[in-house]
Amino acid sequence: MTTETWLDLRNVEAWLGDRPVLHDLNLQLKLRQSTTVLGPNGAGKSSLVKLIDRSLYPIVRADAHLRLFGSDTVNLWALRNRLGVVSSDMEQRLHPKTTVEEAVVSNFFGATRLGRDQKPSARQWEQARDLLDQLHLHSIRERCCGELSDGQRRRLLIVRALVHQPEVLVLDEPSRALDLQACHQLLAILRRLIQAGTTVVQVTHRVDTIVPEMERVLFLAQGRLVGDGSPREMLRPAELSELFNTPLNVVEAHGFRQVLPG
């Protein structure tokens, strides 16, 4: 099993407009070590995802660096072959009149719709349809994105992210707005991906969506890393109560945890 570090942050600080959103981040994430970043709303979780997908840049400092797969400089096209990101920003970019199938195959070109000069190969169409089938979207492949439910859109974004067969899949609040059935379907997909060897990083405020295959849990609060350890160490009443600043109890069953008022 490889222990290559795919994300290396040292003394990273980032701002959005005129306000700081991340402070003095020191973090290493390794391949084949699936991780959940947990924290309350406003903790800086989405800003961390933006750092990873290079839509947010850190403050330049002599004692700081951000390295992806060992490199300080990133070729964004090459990065797509190693890293897939699912975020609300990408969901908003889906054109409501684009079909599900086109939304997937267009990502071979880094787009959300096929342009006149973008002609997918037979192999690319086949790969897109195979992925749609694996995530139970094949029956709606000709429907428009604007007609999809929240759960279907979330699975579609995962299919798009997987077309390049990335080593790492980063998901920003993947269960947001999903009902119970759609959420459970999503969790089953994440479990299969991790078991098949994909490194999954889930960014969330929901303890109940942390699948048993997660090996590491990071706590993020007010733009700072405030905790790091195994799920058994981190997902306990005292630790979660401090993170969310409210009394909490934890119930565990079949590797999942549910948080109750303390």
PDB file of N, CA, C and O in Angstrom, residues 8 32-33 73 89 92 104 146 165-166 173 175 179 183 191 200 212 220 231 260:
ATOM      1  N   ASP A   8       0.013  18.364   0.982  1.00  0.00           N
ATOM      2  CA  ASP A   8       0.970  18.788   2.005  1.00  0.00           C
ATOM      3  C   ASP A   8       0.815  20.293   2.206  1.00  0.00           C
ATOM      4  O   ASP A   8       1.139  21.081   1.309  1.00  0.00           O
ATOM      5  N   ARG A  32      -4.688   6.368  -0.082  1.00  0.00           N
ATOM      6  CA  ARG A  32      -5.291   5.179   0.533  1.00  0.00           C
ATOM      7  C   ARG A  32      -5.639   5.394   2.003  1.00  0.00           C
ATOM      8  O   ARG A  32      -5.909   4.431   2.720  1.00  0.00           O
ATOM      9  N   GLN A  33      -5.639   6.643   2.451  1.00  0.00           N
ATOM     10  CA  GLN A  33      -6.087   6.953   3.810  1.00  0.00           C
ATOM     11  C   GLN A  33      -7.294   7.881   3.688  1.00  0.00           C
ATOM     12  O   GLN A  33      -7.163   9.100   3.598  1.00  0.00           O
ATOM     13  N   THR A  73       3.954  23.454  -8.054  1.00  0.00           N
ATOM     14  CA  THR A  73       3.293  23.989  -9.246  1.00  0.00           C
ATOM     15  C   THR A  73       2.401  22.913  -9.827  1.00  0.00           C
ATOM     16  O   THR A  73       2.788  21.735  -9.891  1.00  0.00           O
ATOM     17  N   ASP A  89     -20.293  24.411  -6.025  1.00  0.00           N
ATOM     18  CA  ASP A  89     -19.943  25.290  -7.144  1.00  0.00           C
ATOM     19  C   ASP A  89     -20.121  24.562  -8.469  1.00  0.00           C
ATOM     20  O   ASP A  89     -20.658  25.125  -9.434  1.00  0.00           O
ATOM     21  N   GLN A  92     -23.800  24.096  -9.463  1.00  0.00           N
ATOM     22  CA  GLN A  92     -24.402  25.302 -10.016  1.00  0.00           C
ATOM     23  C   GLN A  92     -23.995  25.537 -11.468  1.00  0.00           C
ATOM     24  O   GLN A  92     -24.683  26.253 -12.199  1.00  0.00           O
ATOM     25  N   VAL A 104     -21.751  14.166 -18.271  1.00  0.00           N
ATOM     26  CA  VAL A 104     -20.656  13.270 -17.875  1.00  0.00           C
ATOM     27  C   VAL A 104     -19.555  13.269 -18.920  1.00  0.00           C
ATOM     28  O   VAL A 104     -18.387  13.522 -18.604  1.00  0.00           O
ATOM     29  N   GLY A 146     -31.701  19.811 -15.282  1.00  0.00           N
ATOM     30  CA  GLY A 146     -32.672  20.611 -14.553  1.00  0.00           C
ATOM     31  C   GLY A 146     -33.850  19.816 -14.029  1.00  0.00           C
ATOM     32  O   GLY A 146     -34.622  20.334 -13.209  1.00  0.00           O
ATOM     33  N   GLN A 165     -10.849   8.568 -13.691  1.00  0.00           N
ATOM     34  CA  GLN A 165     -10.377   7.541 -12.765  1.00  0.00           C
ATOM     35  C   GLN A 165      -9.357   8.108 -11.777  1.00  0.00           C
ATOM     36  O   GLN A 165      -8.225   7.623 -11.656  1.00  0.00           O
ATOM     37  N   PRO A 166      -9.747   9.150 -11.036  1.00  0.00           N
ATOM     38  CA  PRO A 166      -8.799   9.805 -10.134  1.00  0.00           C
ATOM     39  C   PRO A 166      -8.426   8.924  -8.952  1.00  0.00           C
ATOM     40  O   PRO A 166      -9.208   8.077  -8.521  1.00  0.00           O
ATOM     41  N   GLU A 173     -19.557  18.558   1.476  1.00  0.00           N
ATOM     42  CA  GLU A 173     -20.931  18.391   1.970  1.00  0.00           C
ATOM     43  C   GLU A 173     -21.759  17.539   1.001  1.00  0.00           C
ATOM     44  O   GLU A 173     -22.805  17.965   0.502  1.00  0.00           O
ATOM     45  N   SER A 175     -23.838  15.151   1.336  1.00  0.00           N
ATOM     46  CA  SER A 175     -25.204  14.757   1.718  1.00  0.00           C
ATOM     47  C   SER A 175     -26.138  15.951   1.846  1.00  0.00           C
ATOM     48  O   SER A 175     -27.304  15.777   2.242  1.00  0.00           O
ATOM     49  N   ASP A 179     -32.612  13.436   1.010  1.00  0.00           N
ATOM     50  CA  ASP A 179     -33.506  12.724   1.916  1.00  0.00           C
ATOM     51  C   ASP A 179     -32.828  11.426   2.347  1.00  0.00           C
ATOM     52  O   ASP A 179     -31.712  11.106   1.911  1.00  0.00           O
ATOM     53  N   CYS A 183     -29.497   9.792   0.719  1.00  0.00           N
ATOM     54  CA  CYS A 183     -28.304   9.834   1.553  1.00  0.00           C
ATOM     55  C   CYS A 183     -27.717   8.440   1.736  1.00  0.00           C
ATOM     56  O   CYS A 183     -26.499   8.241   1.616  1.00  0.00           O
ATOM     57  N   ARG A 191     -18.727   3.942   0.250  1.00  0.00           N
ATOM     58  CA  ARG A 191     -18.119   2.740   0.817  1.00  0.00           C
ATOM     59  C   ARG A 191     -17.507   1.866  -0.285  1.00  0.00           C
ATOM     60  O   ARG A 191     -16.385   1.360  -0.131  1.00  0.00           O
ATOM     61  N   VAL A 200     -10.908   8.721  -0.531  1.00  0.00           N
ATOM     62  CA  VAL A 200     -12.039   9.640  -0.428  1.00  0.00           C
ATOM     63  C   VAL A 200     -11.800  10.618   0.717  1.00  0.00           C
ATOM     64  O   VAL A 200     -11.436  10.215   1.829  1.00  0.00           O
ATOM     65  N   PRO A 212     -17.938   3.720   7.870  1.00  0.00           N
ATOM     66  CA  PRO A 212     -16.986   2.960   8.684  1.00  0.00           C
ATOM     67  C   PRO A 212     -15.595   2.850   8.068  1.00  0.00           C
ATOM     68  O   PRO A 212     -14.610   2.625   8.792  1.00  0.00           O
ATOM     69  N   LEU A 220     -12.163  20.908  12.132  1.00  0.00           N
ATOM     70  CA  LEU A 220     -11.867  22.258  11.653  1.00  0.00           C
ATOM     71  C   LEU A 220     -12.841  23.228  12.321  1.00  0.00           C
ATOM     72  O   LEU A 220     -14.062  23.001  12.299  1.00  0.00           O
ATOM     73  N   PRO A 231     -11.384   7.769  13.903  1.00  0.00           N
ATOM     74  CA  PRO A 231     -12.792   7.967  14.270  1.00  0.00           C
ATOM     75  C   PRO A 231     -13.087   7.586  15.715  1.00  0.00           C
ATOM     76  O   PRO A 231     -13.856   8.280  16.404  1.00  0.00           O
ATOM     77  N   LEU A 260     -26.817  12.712  19.344  1.00  0.00           N
ATOM     78  CA  LEU A 260     -28.038  13.076  20.048  1.00  0.00           C
ATOM     79  C   LEU A 260     -27.750  14.220  21.009  1.00  0.00           C
ATOM     80  O   LEU A 260     -26.601  14.406  21.422  1.00  0.00           O
TER      81      LEU A 260
END
